[in-house]
Amino acid sequence: MNRLILMISLIAILGVAHAQEADYLKEIKVWQEDLNKEYLDPVKSPLSKKERKDFTGHLFYPVQESYRIEAKFEPTPDSKPFQLATSTGGAKIYKRIGILHFELLGENRTLEAYVEQKRFSLPGMPTYVFLPLVDETTGNETYGGGRYMHYEGIPEGTIWTVDFNKLYNPYCAYNDKYECPKVPDANYLPIKVEAGIKGY
């Protein structure tokens, strides 16, 4: 009887795990589809009219749930605003709000999180937390200027979810007229992050 109960419990646990994996895969597929739709929208897309006509969707790495990790957020309230160079030769003012500590591919890693320091902001607009990175795929399998992630609003608590399957390209990867912040040296990961967007 005990063995039967154990087997039933194990089957139930495996069933839940499989369902969660399927839900996560669906979530990322929806994110990818929404991103592709955005690039076909003449109002939002960085692509020209001709490029939109020829656009058949981005290339993505296979979705791997191991690239969705939990990171410990270490606030850095005493950090000073600094100039971050951009792709057009200018600069924007950012501030580091904290450091994310996590394990990826068997090693401890860190990424810095930033917010842009704007002179003006519209009431009710969320604060975007900027999480850029370069890695060993940069300039080879992925865009040479690095890839981005972001949070719409500052996550609560000290444990943040970082999902590398949602890495995307900055707009300047498609059109030189856009001004994109360059990735700070602190956000170089000396590994291949084979997740998220490749190209299009």
C-alpha positions in Angstrom: 0.0 0.0 0.0 2.8 2.4 0.9 4.5 1.7 -2.4 1.3 2.4 -4.3 0.8 5.7 -2.5 4.4 6.6 -3.3 4.0 5.8 -7.0 0.8 7.8 -7.2 2.5 10.7 -5.5 5.4 10.5 -7.8 3.2 10.4 -10.9 1.2 13.4 -9.6 4.5 15.4 -9.0 5.8 14.6 -12.5 2.4 15.6 -14.0 2.6 19.0 -12.2 6.2 19.5 -13.3 5.3 18.6 -16.9 2.3 21.0 -16.9 4.5 23.8 -15.5 7.1 23.3 -18.2 4.4 23.4 -20.9 3.0 26.6 -19.4 6.4 28.2 -19.4 7.1 27.2 -22.9 3.8 28.7 -24.0 4.6 31.9 -22.1 7.9 32.3 -24.0 6.3 31.5 -27.3 3.7 34.1 -26.8 6.5 36.6 -25.9 8.3 35.8 -29.1 5.1 36.1 -31.2 4.3 39.5 -29.6 7.9 40.7 -30.3 7.6 39.7 -33.9 4.2 41.5 -34.2 5.7 44.6 -32.8 8.3 44.6 -35.6 5.5 44.5 -38.2 3.7 47.5 -36.6 4.6 50.7 -38.6 4.1 52.8 -35.4 6.4 50.7 -33.2 8.9 49.0 -35.5 12.4 50.2 -36.1 12.3 48.5 -39.5 11.7 50.4 -42.8 8.6 49.8 -44.9 10.6 47.5 -47.2 12.2 45.6 -44.3 8.8 45.1 -42.7 7.5 43.7 -45.9 10.4 41.2 -46.0 10.3 40.4 -42.3 9.5 36.8 -41.4 10.3 36.9 -37.7 13.3 36.8 -35.5 15.6 33.9 -34.9 15.6 32.6 -31.3 17.6 30.1 -29.3 15.6 27.1 -28.2 13.7 27.8 -25.0 15.5 26.4 -22.0 13.9 26.8 -18.6 17.4 26.6 -17.0 17.9 30.2 -18.3 15.1 31.4 -16.1 16.8 32.0 -12.8 16.3 33.6 -9.4 18.8 36.3 -8.5 19.5 38.0 -5.2 19.2 41.8 -5.6 21.7 43.9 -3.6 20.6 47.5 -3.6 23.3 50.2 -4.1 21.6 53.4 -2.9 24.8 55.3 -2.7 25.7 54.9 -6.4 26.2 58.1 -8.2 24.6 58.9 -11.6 27.0 58.4 -14.5 27.3 59.0 -18.3 26.7 55.9 -20.4 27.9 56.2 -24.0 25.4 55.6 -26.7 25.6 54.1 -30.2 25.3 57.5 -31.9 28.3 59.0 -30.0 26.3 60.7 -27.4 25.6 59.9 -23.7 22.7 59.3 -21.4 22.7 59.6 -17.6 22.0 56.4 -15.7 22.2 55.3 -12.1 23.0 51.8 -10.8 20.3 50.8 -8.5 21.7 47.4 -7.5 23.6 44.3 -8.4 22.0 40.9 -9.2 23.8 37.9 -7.8 22.9 34.5 -9.3 24.2 31.1 -10.5 24.3 30.4 -14.3 25.9 27.4 -16.0 27.4 26.2 -12.7 29.2 29.5 -11.8 28.3 32.5 -9.7 27.6 35.6 -11.8 26.5 39.2 -11.4 24.7 41.8 -13.5 24.2 45.5 -12.6 20.7 47.0 -12.9 20.2 50.6 -14.0 17.6 53.3 -14.3 17.8 56.3 -16.6 18.0 59.7 -14.9 15.7 61.8 -17.0 15.1 65.6 -16.6 11.4 65.1 -17.2 9.0 62.2 -16.7 5.3 61.9 -17.3 3.1 61.3 -14.2 2.1 57.7 -13.8 4.7 56.3 -16.1 6.6 53.3 -14.7 10.3 53.3 -14.0 12.1 51.0 -16.4 14.9 49.0 -14.9 17.6 48.5 -17.6 19.5 45.1 -17.6 21.9 45.0 -20.6 24.6 42.4 -21.2 27.3 41.2 -23.6 28.5 37.6 -23.6 30.5 35.2 -25.7 27.8 35.0 -28.4 28.0 38.8 -28.9 29.2 39.7 -32.3 29.1 36.1 -33.4 25.7 34.6 -33.0 24.0 37.7 -31.6 24.1 41.5 -32.2 27.6 43.0 -31.7 26.3 45.7 -29.4 24.9 43.3 -26.9 21.3 42.5 -25.8 18.9 43.9 -23.4 16.3 42.9 -20.8 14.2 45.2 -18.7 11.6 45.4 -15.9 8.6 47.6 -16.1 8.7 48.9 -12.6 11.2 48.0 -9.9 10.5 44.4 -8.7 9.6 44.1 -5.0 11.8 42.3 -2.5 15.4 41.0 -2.8 14.7 38.0 -5.1 14.3 38.9 -8.7 13.5 36.6 -11.6 15.9 37.0 -14.5 14.7 35.3 -17.7 17.5 35.2 -20.4 14.9 33.6 -22.8 13.5 37.1 -23.0 16.8 38.8 -24.2 16.1 41.1 -27.1 18.1 43.4 -29.4 18.3 47.2 -29.0 16.6 49.1 -31.9 20.0 50.3 -33.2 20.6 46.7 -34.3 18.1 47.4 -37.1 18.3 51.2 -37.7 21.3 53.6 -37.1 19.0 56.5 -36.3 18.2 55.1 -32.9 20.3 56.0 -29.9 21.0 52.9 -27.8 23.0 52.8 -24.5 26.2 50.7 -24.7 26.6 47.9 -22.3 28.8 48.8 -19.3 31.9 46.6 -18.8 30.4 45.3 -15.5 27.7 43.5 -17.5 30.0 41.3 -19.5 29.4 37.6 -18.9 32.4 35.4 -19.9 30.1 32.6 -21.1 27.8 31.8 -24.0 24.3 32.8 -23.1 22.5 30.7 -25.6 19.0 32.1 -24.9 16.7 34.7 -26.2 17.1 36.5 -29.5 19.7 35.7 -32.2 18.8 37.9 -35.1 16.1 38.2 -37.7 
